[in-house]
Amino acid sequence: KSPVSGVSTTTTTRRPSRTKVVGKTTYRRIRVSWNQRRGVYLAGYSKGKHKYRSLKAAARACYKRGKGCGGITYEPKSKKFTLRRGRKLRRSPSGEVSWLKVVSSSTSFSSSGRTKVVGKTTYRRIRVSWNQRRGVYLAGYSKGKHKYRSLKAAARACYKRGKGCGGITITYIRAEI
């Protein structure tokens, strides 16, 4: 039996990422899905260890590498799942199978946090810390709604905007991003 049989050709995420604020730290679950393609490979091995015996272990390692890993290719000859650098699929002369990594959140990658693989989806818990500075403010507003009634609500909204939000300024009345 092939180690890749019974795997669907496309994996999708159904629920949006959840954000949780605890004190001055924001936690967010990030989801990655894997699009399977038969008869193709991804060019170039990822740096470091790149051969794994299971798809689950390869998926976890690929996600931890962030942008350094574009997906996974199963090599029938070696019977190994290999981490690949490239994101462009190429025709395989040896019947390889590849999984292209698709990040369903625009947040940047981090080397910290716990990774968990459930089915064909990788979950990663990312920790974001907020530094408090008294007597100063951040110039300009983030696009869209920028006034919130609590620090917790402002932190959650700021994190979801990614690079579109540089931080939070608290006025005497409400938190603004």
Short mmCIF file of N, CA and C in Angstrom, two decimals:
data_model
loop_
_atom_site.label_atom_id
_atom_site.label_comp_id
_atom_site.label_asym_id
_atom_site.label_seq_id
_atom_site.Cartn_x
_atom_site.Cartn_y
_atom_site.Cartn_z
N LYS A 1 0.84 -1.19 0.00
CA LYS A 1 0.00 0.00 0.00
C LYS A 1 0.88 1.25 0.00
N SER A 2 0.53 2.21 -0.83
CA SER A 2 1.29 3.45 -0.93
C SER A 2 1.06 4.32 0.31
N PRO A 3 2.12 4.97 0.83
CA PRO A 3 1.94 5.83 2.00
C PRO A 3 1.14 7.09 1.69
N VAL A 4 0.88 7.37 0.43
CA VAL A 4 0.13 8.58 0.08
C VAL A 4 -1.28 8.27 -0.41
N SER A 5 -1.69 7.01 -0.42
CA SER A 5 -3.04 6.68 -0.89
C SER A 5 -4.07 7.12 0.14
N GLY A 6 -5.25 7.45 -0.35
CA GLY A 6 -6.33 7.86 0.54
C GLY A 6 -6.25 9.30 0.99
N VAL A 7 -5.32 10.08 0.47
CA VAL A 7 -5.19 11.48 0.83
C VAL A 7 -5.91 12.30 -0.22
N SER A 8 -6.75 13.23 0.20
CA SER A 8 -7.51 14.02 -0.76
C SER A 8 -6.59 14.94 -1.56
N THR A 9 -7.04 15.35 -2.73
CA THR A 9 -6.21 16.18 -3.60
C THR A 9 -6.12 17.61 -3.10
N THR A 10 -7.11 18.10 -2.39
CA THR A 10 -7.07 19.45 -1.86
C THR A 10 -7.56 19.45 -0.43
N THR A 11 -6.82 20.09 0.44
CA THR A 11 -7.21 20.22 1.84
C THR A 11 -7.58 21.67 2.07
N THR A 12 -8.71 21.92 2.68
CA THR A 12 -9.11 23.30 2.95
C THR A 12 -9.39 23.47 4.43
N THR A 13 -9.26 24.70 4.89
CA THR A 13 -9.59 25.01 6.27
C THR A 13 -11.01 25.54 6.30
N ARG A 14 -11.75 25.21 7.34
CA ARG A 14 -13.15 25.59 7.42
C ARG A 14 -13.43 26.71 8.41
N ARG A 15 -12.64 26.80 9.47
CA ARG A 15 -12.88 27.82 10.48
C ARG A 15 -11.79 28.87 10.44
N PRO A 16 -12.12 30.15 10.71
CA PRO A 16 -11.09 31.19 10.73
C PRO A 16 -10.17 31.02 11.93
N SER A 17 -9.00 31.63 11.86
CA SER A 17 -8.06 31.58 12.97
C SER A 17 -8.66 32.29 14.18
N ARG A 18 -8.34 31.78 15.37
CA ARG A 18 -8.82 32.41 16.59
C ARG A 18 -7.69 33.18 17.25
N THR A 19 -8.03 34.34 17.82
CA THR A 19 -7.07 35.18 18.50
C THR A 19 -7.48 35.30 19.96
N LYS A 20 -6.50 35.20 20.85
CA LYS A 20 -6.77 35.27 22.29
C LYS A 20 -5.77 36.23 22.90
N VAL A 21 -6.23 37.15 23.73
CA VAL A 21 -5.35 38.11 24.40
C VAL A 21 -5.32 37.77 25.88
N VAL A 22 -4.11 37.58 26.43
CA VAL A 22 -3.92 37.30 27.85
C VAL A 22 -2.91 38.30 28.36
N GLY A 23 -3.35 39.22 29.21
CA GLY A 23 -2.45 40.26 29.71
C GLY A 23 -1.94 41.11 28.57
N LYS A 24 -0.63 41.19 28.39
CA LYS A 24 -0.03 41.98 27.31
C LYS A 24 0.41 41.11 26.14
N THR A 25 -0.03 39.86 26.10
CA THR A 25 0.40 38.93 25.07
C THR A 25 -0.80 38.46 24.25
N THR A 26 -0.65 38.42 22.93
CA THR A 26 -1.69 37.95 22.03
C THR A 26 -1.29 36.60 21.48
N TYR A 27 -2.19 35.63 21.53
CA TYR A 27 -1.95 34.31 20.96
C TYR A 27 -2.89 34.13 19.78
N ARG A 28 -2.41 33.56 18.70
CA ARG A 28 -3.25 33.31 17.55
C ARG A 28 -2.93 31.96 16.95
N ARG A 29 -3.97 31.19 16.63
CA ARG A 29 -3.77 29.91 15.96
C ARG A 29 -3.72 30.18 14.46
N ILE A 30 -2.68 29.68 13.82
CA ILE A 30 -2.48 29.84 12.39
C ILE A 30 -2.78 28.51 11.72
N ARG A 31 -3.42 28.53 10.58
CA ARG A 31 -3.73 27.30 9.87
C ARG A 31 -3.00 27.25 8.54
N VAL A 32 -2.53 26.07 8.24
CA VAL A 32 -1.87 25.81 6.96
C VAL A 32 -2.59 24.63 6.33
N SER A 33 -2.88 24.73 5.05
CA SER A 33 -3.47 23.59 4.36
C SER A 33 -2.49 23.14 3.28
N TRP A 34 -2.65 21.93 2.84
CA TRP A 34 -1.72 21.33 1.88
C TRP A 34 -2.48 20.89 0.64
N ASN A 35 -2.15 21.45 -0.52
CA ASN A 35 -2.78 21.06 -1.78
C ASN A 35 -1.94 19.96 -2.43
N GLN A 36 -2.52 18.79 -2.55
CA GLN A 36 -1.80 17.64 -3.10
C GLN A 36 -1.90 17.63 -4.63
N ARG A 37 -0.77 17.31 -5.28
CA ARG A 37 -0.71 17.17 -6.73
C ARG A 37 0.11 15.93 -7.05
N ARG A 38 -0.45 15.06 -7.90
CA ARG A 38 0.25 13.83 -8.30
C ARG A 38 1.02 14.07 -9.59
N GLY A 39 2.16 13.38 -9.73
CA GLY A 39 2.96 13.46 -10.95
C GLY A 39 3.77 14.73 -11.09
N VAL A 40 3.99 15.44 -9.98
CA VAL A 40 4.78 16.67 -9.99
C VAL A 40 5.71 16.71 -8.78
N TYR A 41 6.72 17.58 -8.86
CA TYR A 41 7.62 17.78 -7.72
C TYR A 41 7.89 19.26 -7.55
N LEU A 42 8.37 19.63 -6.37
CA LEU A 42 8.79 21.00 -6.07
C LEU A 42 10.32 21.02 -6.12
N ALA A 43 10.88 22.00 -6.79
CA ALA A 43 12.34 22.05 -6.98
C ALA A 43 13.07 22.44 -5.70
N GLY A 44 14.28 21.90 -5.54
CA GLY A 44 15.19 22.27 -4.47
C GLY A 44 14.81 21.81 -3.08
N TYR A 45 15.75 21.19 -2.39
CA TYR A 45 15.52 20.77 -1.01
C TYR A 45 15.60 21.97 -0.07
N SER A 46 14.84 21.93 1.00
CA SER A 46 14.91 22.93 2.05
C SER A 46 16.21 22.72 2.82
N LYS A 47 16.76 23.78 3.40
CA LYS A 47 18.01 23.68 4.15
C LYS A 47 17.82 22.82 5.40
N GLY A 48 18.90 22.18 5.83
CA GLY A 48 18.84 21.33 7.03
C GLY A 48 18.27 19.96 6.70
N LYS A 49 17.81 19.27 7.74
CA LYS A 49 17.22 17.95 7.54
C LYS A 49 16.01 18.10 6.63
N HIS A 50 15.92 17.28 5.58
CA HIS A 50 14.82 17.43 4.64
C HIS A 50 14.13 16.11 4.27
N LYS A 51 14.54 14.99 4.85
CA LYS A 51 13.90 13.70 4.55
C LYS A 51 13.20 13.17 5.79
N TYR A 52 11.91 12.79 5.62
CA TYR A 52 11.10 12.29 6.73
C TYR A 52 10.37 11.03 6.32
N ARG A 53 10.08 10.18 7.29
CA ARG A 53 9.39 8.91 7.01
C ARG A 53 7.88 9.06 6.89
N SER A 54 7.31 10.11 7.50
CA SER A 54 5.85 10.28 7.45
C SER A 54 5.49 11.68 6.96
N LEU A 55 4.32 11.77 6.37
CA LEU A 55 3.80 13.05 5.90
C LEU A 55 3.55 13.99 7.07
N LYS A 56 3.07 13.45 8.17
CA LYS A 56 2.79 14.25 9.36
C LYS A 56 4.05 14.93 9.89
N ALA A 57 5.14 14.18 10.01
CA ALA A 57 6.40 14.75 10.50
C ALA A 57 6.95 15.78 9.52
N ALA A 58 6.83 15.50 8.23
CA ALA A 58 7.31 16.43 7.21
C ALA A 58 6.49 17.72 7.24
N ALA A 59 5.17 17.61 7.41
CA ALA A 59 4.31 18.81 7.46
C ALA A 59 4.67 19.69 8.64
N ARG A 60 4.90 19.08 9.79
CA ARG A 60 5.28 19.84 10.98
C ARG A 60 6.61 20.56 10.77
N ALA A 61 7.59 19.86 10.23
CA ALA A 61 8.91 20.45 10.00
C ALA A 61 8.86 21.55 8.94
N CYS A 62 8.08 21.33 7.89
CA CYS A 62 7.96 22.33 6.82
C CYS A 62 7.36 23.61 7.37
N TYR A 63 6.33 23.51 8.18
CA TYR A 63 5.71 24.71 8.72
C TYR A 63 6.67 25.47 9.63
N LYS A 64 7.44 24.74 10.44
CA LYS A 64 8.38 25.39 11.35
C LYS A 64 9.44 26.18 10.59
N ARG A 65 9.75 25.78 9.36
CA ARG A 65 10.76 26.49 8.56
C ARG A 65 10.24 27.76 7.92
N GLY A 66 8.95 27.99 7.99
CA GLY A 66 8.38 29.22 7.44
C GLY A 66 8.59 29.31 5.94
N LYS A 67 9.10 30.47 5.51
CA LYS A 67 9.29 30.72 4.08
C LYS A 67 10.39 29.87 3.47
N GLY A 68 11.19 29.21 4.28
CA GLY A 68 12.26 28.35 3.79
C GLY A 68 11.78 27.02 3.25
N CYS A 69 10.47 26.76 3.37
CA CYS A 69 9.89 25.51 2.87
C CYS A 69 8.59 25.82 2.16
N GLY A 70 8.54 25.52 0.87
CA GLY A 70 7.35 25.79 0.07
C GLY A 70 6.38 24.62 0.01
N GLY A 71 6.85 23.43 0.41
CA GLY A 71 5.97 22.27 0.39
C GLY A 71 6.73 20.98 0.60
N ILE A 72 6.06 19.87 0.29
CA ILE A 72 6.60 18.53 0.51
C ILE A 72 6.47 17.72 -0.76
N THR A 73 7.50 16.93 -1.08
CA THR A 73 7.43 16.01 -2.22
C THR A 73 7.74 14.61 -1.73
N TYR A 74 6.87 13.65 -2.09
CA TYR A 74 7.11 12.24 -1.76
C TYR A 74 7.90 11.62 -2.90
N GLU A 75 9.04 11.01 -2.56
CA GLU A 75 9.91 10.36 -3.56
C GLU A 75 9.69 8.85 -3.49
N PRO A 76 9.04 8.26 -4.50
CA PRO A 76 8.75 6.82 -4.46
C PRO A 76 10.00 5.94 -4.38
N LYS A 77 11.10 6.38 -5.00
CA LYS A 77 12.32 5.58 -5.01
C LYS A 77 12.88 5.40 -3.59
N SER A 78 12.98 6.50 -2.84
CA SER A 78 13.52 6.43 -1.48
C SER A 78 12.44 6.19 -0.43
N LYS A 79 11.18 6.31 -0.83
CA LYS A 79 10.03 6.18 0.08
C LYS A 79 10.10 7.19 1.22
N LYS A 80 10.55 8.40 0.90
CA LYS A 80 10.69 9.47 1.89
C LYS A 80 9.88 10.69 1.46
N PHE A 81 9.42 11.44 2.46
CA PHE A 81 8.76 12.72 2.25
C PHE A 81 9.85 13.79 2.42
N THR A 82 10.06 14.61 1.40
CA THR A 82 11.16 15.57 1.43
C THR A 82 10.63 17.00 1.46
N LEU A 83 11.29 17.84 2.28
CA LEU A 83 10.93 19.25 2.35
C LEU A 83 11.56 19.96 1.17
N ARG A 84 10.76 20.78 0.49
CA ARG A 84 11.23 21.47 -0.71
C ARG A 84 11.16 22.98 -0.55
N ARG A 85 12.14 23.64 -1.13
CA ARG A 85 12.27 25.09 -1.09
C ARG A 85 11.30 25.77 -2.05
N GLY A 86 11.19 25.23 -3.26
CA GLY A 86 10.41 25.86 -4.32
C GLY A 86 8.91 25.83 -4.10
N ARG A 87 8.21 26.68 -4.86
CA ARG A 87 6.75 26.72 -4.81
C ARG A 87 6.15 26.44 -6.19
N LYS A 88 7.00 26.32 -7.21
CA LYS A 88 6.53 26.05 -8.56
C LYS A 88 6.56 24.54 -8.82
N LEU A 89 5.40 24.00 -9.25
CA LEU A 89 5.30 22.56 -9.52
C LEU A 89 5.89 22.24 -10.89
N ARG A 90 6.65 21.14 -10.97
CA ARG A 90 7.25 20.68 -12.22
C ARG A 90 6.87 19.23 -12.46
N ARG A 91 6.74 18.85 -13.72
CA ARG A 91 6.37 17.46 -14.05
C ARG A 91 7.44 16.49 -13.57
N SER A 92 6.96 15.39 -13.02
CA SER A 92 7.87 14.39 -12.46
C SER A 92 8.00 13.20 -13.41
N PRO A 93 9.23 12.82 -13.76
CA PRO A 93 9.42 11.64 -14.59
C PRO A 93 9.32 10.34 -13.77
N SER A 94 9.35 10.46 -12.44
CA SER A 94 9.35 9.25 -11.59
C SER A 94 8.08 9.09 -10.76
N GLY A 95 7.02 9.80 -11.07
CA GLY A 95 5.75 9.62 -10.36
C GLY A 95 5.71 10.18 -8.95
N GLU A 96 6.42 11.25 -8.70
CA GLU A 96 6.42 11.86 -7.37
C GLU A 96 5.05 12.49 -7.07
N VAL A 97 4.78 12.70 -5.81
CA VAL A 97 3.56 13.36 -5.34
C VAL A 97 4.00 14.53 -4.47
N SER A 98 3.37 15.70 -4.66
CA SER A 98 3.75 16.88 -3.89
C SER A 98 2.57 17.51 -3.19
N TRP A 99 2.86 18.18 -2.06
CA TRP A 99 1.90 18.95 -1.31
C TRP A 99 2.41 20.37 -1.22
N LEU A 100 1.69 21.30 -1.81
CA LEU A 100 2.06 22.71 -1.79
C LEU A 100 1.49 23.33 -0.51
N LYS A 101 2.33 24.04 0.24
CA LYS A 101 1.91 24.66 1.50
C LYS A 101 1.13 25.94 1.22
N VAL A 102 -0.06 26.04 1.83
CA VAL A 102 -0.91 27.23 1.67
C VAL A 102 -1.22 27.77 3.06
N VAL A 103 -0.72 28.97 3.36
CA VAL A 103 -0.96 29.59 4.67
C VAL A 103 -2.25 30.38 4.57
N SER A 104 -3.19 30.10 5.47
CA SER A 104 -4.49 30.77 5.41
C SER A 104 -4.54 32.03 6.26
N SER A 105 -3.39 32.52 6.67
CA SER A 105 -3.32 33.76 7.43
C SER A 105 -2.15 34.55 6.91
N SER A 106 -2.25 35.88 6.94
CA SER A 106 -1.18 36.72 6.41
C SER A 106 -0.13 37.07 7.44
N THR A 107 -0.17 36.45 8.59
CA THR A 107 0.79 36.75 9.64
C THR A 107 2.18 36.21 9.30
N SER A 108 3.20 36.85 9.82
CA SER A 108 4.56 36.42 9.55
C SER A 108 4.90 35.16 10.33
N PHE A 109 5.94 34.49 9.92
CA PHE A 109 6.35 33.25 10.57
C PHE A 109 7.24 33.55 11.77
N SER A 110 7.23 32.67 12.72
CA SER A 110 8.01 32.82 13.94
C SER A 110 8.65 31.49 14.29
N SER A 111 9.80 31.53 14.92
CA SER A 111 10.46 30.27 15.29
C SER A 111 9.95 29.74 16.63
N SER A 112 9.13 30.55 17.34
CA SER A 112 8.61 30.07 18.62
C SER A 112 7.19 29.57 18.44
N GLY A 113 6.65 28.94 19.45
CA GLY A 113 5.27 28.46 19.38
C GLY A 113 5.22 26.96 19.19
N ARG A 114 4.06 26.36 19.55
CA ARG A 114 3.89 24.93 19.42
C ARG A 114 3.17 24.61 18.12
N THR A 115 3.56 23.50 17.49
CA THR A 115 2.95 23.08 16.24
C THR A 115 2.21 21.77 16.46
N LYS A 116 1.03 21.65 15.88
CA LYS A 116 0.23 20.45 16.01
C LYS A 116 -0.38 20.13 14.65
N VAL A 117 -0.29 18.88 14.21
CA VAL A 117 -0.87 18.46 12.94
C VAL A 117 -2.10 17.62 13.24
N VAL A 118 -3.26 18.04 12.70
CA VAL A 118 -4.51 17.31 12.86
C VAL A 118 -5.03 17.03 11.46
N GLY A 119 -5.12 15.77 11.11
CA GLY A 119 -5.52 15.42 9.75
C GLY A 119 -4.49 15.93 8.77
N LYS A 120 -4.91 16.77 7.87
CA LYS A 120 -4.01 17.35 6.89
C LYS A 120 -3.82 18.85 7.09
N THR A 121 -4.15 19.35 8.29
CA THR A 121 -4.01 20.77 8.60
C THR A 121 -3.03 20.94 9.74
N THR A 122 -2.12 21.91 9.62
CA THR A 122 -1.14 22.21 10.64
C THR A 122 -1.61 23.43 11.42
N TYR A 123 -1.61 23.34 12.75
CA TYR A 123 -1.97 24.45 13.61
C TYR A 123 -0.70 24.88 14.33
N ARG A 124 -0.53 26.17 14.47
CA ARG A 124 0.63 26.68 15.17
C ARG A 124 0.21 27.81 16.07
N ARG A 125 0.64 27.77 17.30
CA ARG A 125 0.30 28.82 18.25
C ARG A 125 1.46 29.81 18.27
N ILE A 126 1.17 31.05 17.95
CA ILE A 126 2.18 32.10 17.87
C ILE A 126 1.99 33.04 19.06
N ARG A 127 3.08 33.48 19.65
CA ARG A 127 3.02 34.40 20.77
C ARG A 127 3.51 35.78 20.31
N VAL A 128 2.74 36.80 20.58
CA VAL A 128 3.10 38.17 20.25
C VAL A 128 3.10 38.96 21.55
N SER A 129 4.19 39.65 21.85
CA SER A 129 4.26 40.45 23.07
C SER A 129 4.10 41.94 22.74
N TRP A 130 3.51 42.66 23.64
CA TRP A 130 3.29 44.09 23.47
C TRP A 130 4.17 44.83 24.49
N ASN A 131 4.94 45.83 24.03
CA ASN A 131 5.77 46.62 24.93
C ASN A 131 5.06 47.93 25.25
N GLN A 132 5.01 48.26 26.52
CA GLN A 132 4.32 49.46 26.96
C GLN A 132 5.31 50.60 27.13
N ARG A 133 4.98 51.79 26.59
CA ARG A 133 5.80 53.00 26.73
C ARG A 133 4.89 54.12 27.19
N ARG A 134 5.21 54.74 28.32
CA ARG A 134 4.37 55.83 28.86
C ARG A 134 4.83 57.17 28.29
N GLY A 135 3.86 58.08 28.08
CA GLY A 135 4.18 59.44 27.66
C GLY A 135 4.49 59.59 26.18
N VAL A 136 4.25 58.56 25.38
CA VAL A 136 4.47 58.64 23.93
C VAL A 136 3.25 58.07 23.20
N TYR A 137 3.12 58.38 21.91
CA TYR A 137 2.04 57.83 21.11
C TYR A 137 2.57 57.40 19.75
N LEU A 138 1.84 56.55 19.07
CA LEU A 138 2.19 56.11 17.73
C LEU A 138 1.44 57.00 16.74
N ALA A 139 2.17 57.62 15.82
CA ALA A 139 1.55 58.55 14.87
C ALA A 139 0.73 57.80 13.82
N GLY A 140 -0.38 58.40 13.41
CA GLY A 140 -1.22 57.84 12.35
C GLY A 140 -2.12 56.73 12.86
N TYR A 141 -3.18 56.48 12.07
CA TYR A 141 -4.14 55.44 12.42
C TYR A 141 -4.06 54.30 11.42
N SER A 142 -4.42 53.13 11.86
CA SER A 142 -4.54 51.96 11.00
C SER A 142 -5.80 52.15 10.14
N LYS A 143 -5.82 51.55 8.94
CA LYS A 143 -7.00 51.67 8.07
C LYS A 143 -8.19 50.96 8.70
N GLY A 144 -9.39 51.46 8.40
CA GLY A 144 -10.60 50.85 8.94
C GLY A 144 -10.87 51.33 10.34
N LYS A 145 -11.66 50.57 11.07
CA LYS A 145 -12.00 50.93 12.46
C LYS A 145 -10.73 51.00 13.29
N HIS A 146 -10.58 52.07 14.07
CA HIS A 146 -9.37 52.20 14.88
C HIS A 146 -9.63 52.59 16.33
N LYS A 147 -10.88 52.66 16.74
CA LYS A 147 -11.19 52.96 18.14
C LYS A 147 -11.89 51.77 18.79
N TYR A 148 -11.40 51.36 19.95
CA TYR A 148 -11.93 50.20 20.66
C TYR A 148 -12.14 50.54 22.12
N ARG A 149 -13.07 49.86 22.75
CA ARG A 149 -13.41 50.13 24.15
C ARG A 149 -12.46 49.47 25.14
N SER A 150 -11.68 48.50 24.69
CA SER A 150 -10.76 47.82 25.62
C SER A 150 -9.43 47.52 24.93
N LEU A 151 -8.40 47.36 25.74
CA LEU A 151 -7.08 47.00 25.23
C LEU A 151 -7.14 45.62 24.58
N LYS A 152 -7.89 44.71 25.17
CA LYS A 152 -8.01 43.36 24.63
C LYS A 152 -8.59 43.38 23.21
N ALA A 153 -9.64 44.14 22.99
CA ALA A 153 -10.26 44.23 21.66
C ALA A 153 -9.30 44.89 20.66
N ALA A 154 -8.59 45.93 21.09
CA ALA A 154 -7.63 46.61 20.21
C ALA A 154 -6.47 45.70 19.85
N ALA A 155 -5.96 44.94 20.81
CA ALA A 155 -4.84 44.02 20.55
C ALA A 155 -5.24 42.95 19.56
N ARG A 156 -6.43 42.39 19.72
CA ARG A 156 -6.93 41.37 18.80
C ARG A 156 -7.05 41.93 17.38
N ALA A 157 -7.63 43.11 17.24
CA ALA A 157 -7.82 43.73 15.91
C ALA A 157 -6.47 44.09 15.28
N CYS A 158 -5.55 44.62 16.07
CA CYS A 158 -4.23 45.00 15.56
C CYS A 158 -3.48 43.78 15.05
N TYR A 159 -3.52 42.69 15.80
CA TYR A 159 -2.82 41.49 15.38
C TYR A 159 -3.39 40.93 14.09
N LYS A 160 -4.71 40.96 13.95
CA LYS A 160 -5.35 40.44 12.74
C LYS A 160 -4.97 41.25 11.51
N ARG A 161 -4.65 42.53 11.67
CA ARG A 161 -4.27 43.38 10.53
C ARG A 161 -2.82 43.19 10.10
N GLY A 162 -2.04 42.50 10.90
CA GLY A 162 -0.65 42.23 10.52
C GLY A 162 0.16 43.50 10.35
N LYS A 163 0.81 43.66 9.20
CA LYS A 163 1.67 44.82 8.94
C LYS A 163 0.89 46.12 8.83
N GLY A 164 -0.43 46.04 8.71
CA GLY A 164 -1.27 47.23 8.62
C GLY A 164 -1.46 47.93 9.94
N CYS A 165 -0.93 47.36 11.01
CA CYS A 165 -1.06 47.95 12.34
C CYS A 165 0.28 47.87 13.06
N GLY A 166 0.81 49.03 13.43
CA GLY A 166 2.12 49.08 14.08
C GLY A 166 2.07 49.03 15.60
N GLY A 167 0.88 49.14 16.18
CA GLY A 167 0.77 49.10 17.63
C GLY A 167 -0.49 49.78 18.11
N ILE A 168 -0.57 50.00 19.40
CA ILE A 168 -1.76 50.55 20.05
C ILE A 168 -1.37 51.75 20.90
N THR A 169 -2.17 52.81 20.81
CA THR A 169 -2.02 53.95 21.70
C THR A 169 -3.27 54.04 22.55
N ILE A 170 -3.12 54.12 23.86
CA ILE A 170 -4.27 54.20 24.75
C ILE A 170 -4.45 55.65 25.17
N THR A 171 -5.64 56.19 24.89
CA THR A 171 -5.98 57.53 25.36
C THR A 171 -6.75 57.36 26.67
N TYR A 172 -7.15 58.44 27.29
CA TYR A 172 -7.88 58.33 28.54
C TYR A 172 -9.26 57.71 28.34
N ILE A 173 -9.78 57.76 27.13
CA ILE A 173 -11.13 57.26 26.89
C ILE A 173 -11.16 55.86 26.32
N ARG A 174 -10.38 55.57 25.27
CA ARG A 174 -10.45 54.26 24.60
C ARG A 174 -9.12 53.91 23.96
N ALA A 175 -8.97 52.66 23.58
CA ALA A 175 -7.76 52.20 22.89
C ALA A 175 -7.93 52.46 21.41
N GLU A 176 -6.86 52.92 20.73
CA GLU A 176 -6.91 53.21 19.30
C GLU A 176 -5.77 52.50 18.58
N ILE A 177 -6.05 52.02 17.35
CA ILE A 177 -4.98 51.41 16.55
C ILE A 177 -4.84 52.16 15.24
#
